[in-house]
Short mmCIF file of C-alpha atoms in Angstrom, two decimals:
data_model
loop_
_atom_site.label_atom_id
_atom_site.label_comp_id
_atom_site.label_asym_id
_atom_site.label_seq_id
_atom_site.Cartn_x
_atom_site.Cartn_y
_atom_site.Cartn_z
CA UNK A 1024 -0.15 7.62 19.80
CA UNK A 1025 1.60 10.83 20.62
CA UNK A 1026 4.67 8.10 21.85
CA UNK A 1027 4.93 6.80 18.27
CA UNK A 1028 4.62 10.35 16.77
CA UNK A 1029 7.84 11.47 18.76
CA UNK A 1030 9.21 8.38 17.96
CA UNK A 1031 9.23 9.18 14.01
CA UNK A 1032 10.59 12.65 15.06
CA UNK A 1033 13.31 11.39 16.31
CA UNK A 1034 14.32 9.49 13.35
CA UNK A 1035 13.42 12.69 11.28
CA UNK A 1036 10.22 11.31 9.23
CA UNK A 1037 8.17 14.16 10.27
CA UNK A 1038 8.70 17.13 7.89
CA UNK A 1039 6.10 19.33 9.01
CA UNK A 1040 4.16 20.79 6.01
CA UNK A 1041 7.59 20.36 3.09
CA UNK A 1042 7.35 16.96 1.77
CA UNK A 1043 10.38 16.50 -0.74
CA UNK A 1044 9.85 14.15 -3.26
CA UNK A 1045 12.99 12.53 -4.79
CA UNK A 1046 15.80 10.38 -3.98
CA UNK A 1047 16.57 10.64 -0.50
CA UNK A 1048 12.85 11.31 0.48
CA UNK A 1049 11.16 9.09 3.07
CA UNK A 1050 7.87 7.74 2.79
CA UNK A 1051 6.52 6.36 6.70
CA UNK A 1052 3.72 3.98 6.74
CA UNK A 1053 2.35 1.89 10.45
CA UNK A 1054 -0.18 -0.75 9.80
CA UNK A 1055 -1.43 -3.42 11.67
CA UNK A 1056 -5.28 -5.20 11.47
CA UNK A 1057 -7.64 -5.15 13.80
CA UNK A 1058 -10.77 -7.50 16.01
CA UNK A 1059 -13.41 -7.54 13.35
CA UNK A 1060 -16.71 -5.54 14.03
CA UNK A 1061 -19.92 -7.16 14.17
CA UNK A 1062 -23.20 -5.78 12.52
CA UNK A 1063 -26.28 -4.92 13.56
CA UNK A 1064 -25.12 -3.60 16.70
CA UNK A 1065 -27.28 -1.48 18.99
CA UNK A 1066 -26.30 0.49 21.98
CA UNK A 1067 -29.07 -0.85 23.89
CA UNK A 1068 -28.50 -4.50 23.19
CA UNK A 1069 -27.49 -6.47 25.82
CA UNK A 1070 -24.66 -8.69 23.78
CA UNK A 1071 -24.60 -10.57 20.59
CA UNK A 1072 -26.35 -13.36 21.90
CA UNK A 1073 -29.49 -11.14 20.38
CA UNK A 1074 -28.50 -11.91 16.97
CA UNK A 1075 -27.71 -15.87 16.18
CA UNK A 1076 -25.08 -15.06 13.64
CA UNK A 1077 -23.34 -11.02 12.87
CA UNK A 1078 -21.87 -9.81 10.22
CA UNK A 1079 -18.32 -9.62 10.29
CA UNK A 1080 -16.26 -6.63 8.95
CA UNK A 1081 -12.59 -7.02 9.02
CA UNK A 1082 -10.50 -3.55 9.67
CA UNK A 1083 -7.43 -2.20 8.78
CA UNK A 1084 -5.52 0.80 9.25
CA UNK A 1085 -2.47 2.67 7.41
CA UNK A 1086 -1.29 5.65 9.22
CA UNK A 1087 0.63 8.03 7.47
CA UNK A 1088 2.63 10.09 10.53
CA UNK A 1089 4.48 12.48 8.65
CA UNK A 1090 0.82 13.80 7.56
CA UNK A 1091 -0.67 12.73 10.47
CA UNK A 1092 -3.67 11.22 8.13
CA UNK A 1093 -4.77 7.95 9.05
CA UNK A 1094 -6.51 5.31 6.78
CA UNK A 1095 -9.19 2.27 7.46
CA UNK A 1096 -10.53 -0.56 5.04
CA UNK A 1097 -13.11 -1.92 5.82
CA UNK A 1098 -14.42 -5.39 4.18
CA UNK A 1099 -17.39 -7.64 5.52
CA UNK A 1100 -16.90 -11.45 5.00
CA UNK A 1101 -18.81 -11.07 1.66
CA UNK A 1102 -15.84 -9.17 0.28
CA UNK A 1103 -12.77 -11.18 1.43
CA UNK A 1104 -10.65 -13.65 -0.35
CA UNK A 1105 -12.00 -16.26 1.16
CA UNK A 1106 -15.48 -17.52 1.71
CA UNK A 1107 -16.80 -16.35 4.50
CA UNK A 1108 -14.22 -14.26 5.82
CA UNK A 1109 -11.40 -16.61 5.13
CA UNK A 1110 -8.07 -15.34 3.93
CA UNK A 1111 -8.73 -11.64 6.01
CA UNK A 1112 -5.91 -11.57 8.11
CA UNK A 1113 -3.18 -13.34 5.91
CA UNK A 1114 -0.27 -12.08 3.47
CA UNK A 1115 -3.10 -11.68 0.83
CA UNK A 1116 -5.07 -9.18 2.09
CA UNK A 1117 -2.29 -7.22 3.74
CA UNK A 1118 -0.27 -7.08 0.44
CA UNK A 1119 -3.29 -5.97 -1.08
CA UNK A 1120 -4.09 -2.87 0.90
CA UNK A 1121 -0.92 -1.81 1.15
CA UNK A 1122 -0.33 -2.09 -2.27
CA UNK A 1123 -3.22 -0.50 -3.30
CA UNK A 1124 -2.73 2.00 -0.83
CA UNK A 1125 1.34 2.57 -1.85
CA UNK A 1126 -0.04 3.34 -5.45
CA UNK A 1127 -3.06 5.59 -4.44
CA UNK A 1128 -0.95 8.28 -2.27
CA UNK A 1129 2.57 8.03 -4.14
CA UNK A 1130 4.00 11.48 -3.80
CA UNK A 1131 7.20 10.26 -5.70
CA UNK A 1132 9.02 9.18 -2.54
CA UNK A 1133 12.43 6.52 -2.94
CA UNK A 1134 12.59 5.43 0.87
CA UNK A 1135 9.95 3.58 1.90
CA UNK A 1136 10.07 2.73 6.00
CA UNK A 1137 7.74 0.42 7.49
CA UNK A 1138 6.64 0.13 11.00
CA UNK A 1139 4.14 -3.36 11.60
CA UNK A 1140 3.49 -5.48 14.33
CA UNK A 1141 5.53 -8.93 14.81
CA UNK A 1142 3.00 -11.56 13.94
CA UNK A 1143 3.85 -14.02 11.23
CA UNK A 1144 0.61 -14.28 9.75
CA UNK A 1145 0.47 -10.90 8.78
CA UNK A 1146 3.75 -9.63 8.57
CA UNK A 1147 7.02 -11.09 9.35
CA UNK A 1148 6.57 -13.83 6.73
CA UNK A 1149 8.02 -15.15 3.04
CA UNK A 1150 5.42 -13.00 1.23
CA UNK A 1151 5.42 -9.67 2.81
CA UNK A 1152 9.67 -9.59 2.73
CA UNK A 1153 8.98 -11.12 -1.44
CA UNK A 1154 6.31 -8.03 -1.40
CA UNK A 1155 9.04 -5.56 -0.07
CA UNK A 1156 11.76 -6.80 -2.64
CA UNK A 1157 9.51 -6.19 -5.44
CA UNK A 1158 8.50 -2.65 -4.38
CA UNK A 1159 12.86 -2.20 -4.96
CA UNK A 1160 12.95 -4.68 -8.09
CA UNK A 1161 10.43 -2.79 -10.11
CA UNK A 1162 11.80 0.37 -8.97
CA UNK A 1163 9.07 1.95 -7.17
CA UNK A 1164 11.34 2.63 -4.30
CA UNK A 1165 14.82 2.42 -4.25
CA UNK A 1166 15.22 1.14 -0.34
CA UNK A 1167 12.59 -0.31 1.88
CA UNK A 1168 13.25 -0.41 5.77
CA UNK A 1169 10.50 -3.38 7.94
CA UNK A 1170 10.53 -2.31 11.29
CA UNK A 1171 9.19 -5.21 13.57
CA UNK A 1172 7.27 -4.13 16.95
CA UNK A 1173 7.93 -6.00 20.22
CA UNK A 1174 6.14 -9.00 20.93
CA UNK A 1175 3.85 -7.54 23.59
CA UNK A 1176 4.04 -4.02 22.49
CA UNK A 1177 1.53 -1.27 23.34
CA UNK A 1178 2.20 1.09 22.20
CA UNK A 1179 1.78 1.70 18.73
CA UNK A 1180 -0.78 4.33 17.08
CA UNK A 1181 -2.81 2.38 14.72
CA UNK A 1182 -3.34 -0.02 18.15
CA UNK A 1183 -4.75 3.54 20.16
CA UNK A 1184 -6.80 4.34 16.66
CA UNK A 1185 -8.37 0.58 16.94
CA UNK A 1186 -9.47 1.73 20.98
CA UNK A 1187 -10.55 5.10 19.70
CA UNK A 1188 -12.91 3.21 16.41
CA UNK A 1189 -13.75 0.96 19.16
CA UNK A 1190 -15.04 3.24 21.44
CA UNK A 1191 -17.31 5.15 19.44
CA UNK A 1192 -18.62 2.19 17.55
CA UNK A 1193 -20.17 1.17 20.82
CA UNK A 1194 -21.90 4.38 21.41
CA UNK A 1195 -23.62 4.30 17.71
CA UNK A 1196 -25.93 2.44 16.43
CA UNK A 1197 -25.03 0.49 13.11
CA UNK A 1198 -27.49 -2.19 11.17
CA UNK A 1199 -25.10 -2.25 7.78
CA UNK A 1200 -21.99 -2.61 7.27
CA UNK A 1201 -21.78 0.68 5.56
CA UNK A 1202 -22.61 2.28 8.64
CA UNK A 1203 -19.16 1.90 9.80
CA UNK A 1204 -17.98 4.19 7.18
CA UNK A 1205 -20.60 7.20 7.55
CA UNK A 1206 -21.08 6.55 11.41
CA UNK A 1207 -18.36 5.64 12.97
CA UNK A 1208 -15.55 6.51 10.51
CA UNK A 1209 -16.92 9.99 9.32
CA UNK A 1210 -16.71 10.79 13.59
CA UNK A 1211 -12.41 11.15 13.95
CA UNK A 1212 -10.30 14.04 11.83
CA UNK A 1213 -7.74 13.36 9.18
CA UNK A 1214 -9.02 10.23 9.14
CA UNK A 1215 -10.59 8.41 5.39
CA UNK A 1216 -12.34 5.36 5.87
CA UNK A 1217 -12.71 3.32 2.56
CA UNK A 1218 -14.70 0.24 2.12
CA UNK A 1219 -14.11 -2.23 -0.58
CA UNK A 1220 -16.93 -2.53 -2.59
CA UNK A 1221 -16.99 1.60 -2.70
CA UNK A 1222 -13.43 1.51 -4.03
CA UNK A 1223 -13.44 0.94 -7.45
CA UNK A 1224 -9.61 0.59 -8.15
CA UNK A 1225 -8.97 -1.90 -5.18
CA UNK A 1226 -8.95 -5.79 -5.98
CA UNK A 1227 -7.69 -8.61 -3.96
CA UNK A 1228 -4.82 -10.30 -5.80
CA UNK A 1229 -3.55 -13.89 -4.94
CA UNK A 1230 0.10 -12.65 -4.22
CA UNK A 1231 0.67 -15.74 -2.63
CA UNK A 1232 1.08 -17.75 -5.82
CA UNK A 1233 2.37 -14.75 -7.68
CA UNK A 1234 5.48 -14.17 -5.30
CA UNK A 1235 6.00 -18.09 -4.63
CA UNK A 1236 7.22 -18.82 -8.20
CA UNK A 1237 9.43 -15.56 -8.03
CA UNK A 1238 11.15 -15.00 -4.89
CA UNK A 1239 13.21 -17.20 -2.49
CA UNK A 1240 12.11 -17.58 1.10
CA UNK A 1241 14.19 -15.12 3.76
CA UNK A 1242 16.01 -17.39 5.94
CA UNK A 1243 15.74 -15.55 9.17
CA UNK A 1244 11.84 -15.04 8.77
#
């Protein structure tokens, strides 16, 4: 984590407390999903042979380094796209928490600079570089820089916050998945934890479809 911090220093995204809103002002995002969490889960359990069948609930985190505030979403497989948990780790949900986050914490930013790992599914496809166009076409920012990861990487800080969530959801007890949120999540600073169906504002859009009939396909992607 501290790696990555230095890492934005160096390229001058971290501002300390000024955050200039305006033309040449950067906004940094690093996202990147995680292994789904299983509920109930004890601490005493031996394994999740105990329970035939667990709920899932998919995570996700946004970290904003120049604030140093860091963001999950959480959404069991009742809540996805798909049925079942189908549809949690593709171009539709990704597009839709980062959109939804992008328009929740807008602090009037132009440059938009994206750090995400290098998996196709989730990020270095058609959809997310159609996503990244619009954000410029609509002019909600005026430049948007993708920065792929390494294959193989590790070292990137929402990875360590996925170890850290980890870590501590083994050592609490959780029967629902809103446990995750007041448990777990309420246990690291600068940290929000959101789940979906407590987030009024946030709906899963098929983006898929939407930026299909509207944007050509990136050649080198």
């Amino acid at each position: 984590m501290e790696s990555s911090i230095a890492s934005y220093k160096q390229n001058g995204f971290l501002e300390g407390s000024k955050f200039p809103a305006g033309e040449n002002a950067k906004r940094v995002i690093a996202s990147d999903l995680a292994q789904s969490a299983g509920v109930p889960n004890h601490t005493d359990q031996a394994g999740p042979i105990y329970f035939k069948v667990q709920l899932n609930c998919q995570l996700f985190s946004l970290e904003d380094p120049a604030r140093q505030h860091f963001i999950y979403y959480l959404a069991d497989e009742t809540e996805t796209i798909g049925l079942d948990g189908k549809e949690s780790h593709g171009p539709y949900a990704v597009i839709s928490m980062v959109d939804y986050y992008l328009k929740k914490h807008d602090h009037g930013e132009k440059v938009l600079v994206v750090y995400c790992d290098n998996c196709a599914g989730q990020n270095r496809n058609r959809f997310l570089m159609a996503y990244w166009a619009r954000l410029m076409k609509t002019d909600r920012y005026k430049d948007v820089e993708t920065h792929f990861l390494l294959v193989g990487h590790t070292k990137f800080t929402p990875d360590a916050l996925f170890g850290r969530w980890k870590k501590v959801f083994r050592s609490r007890n959780t029967d629902l998945p809103e446990d995750l949120k007041t448990t777990v999540g309420n246990d690291f600073p600068n940290t929000t934890t959101c789940k979906y169906s407590d987030e009024p504002d946030f709906k899963w859009f098929d983006w898929k479809t939407h930026l299909d009939e509207r944007y050509e396909p990136v050649v080198v992607i």
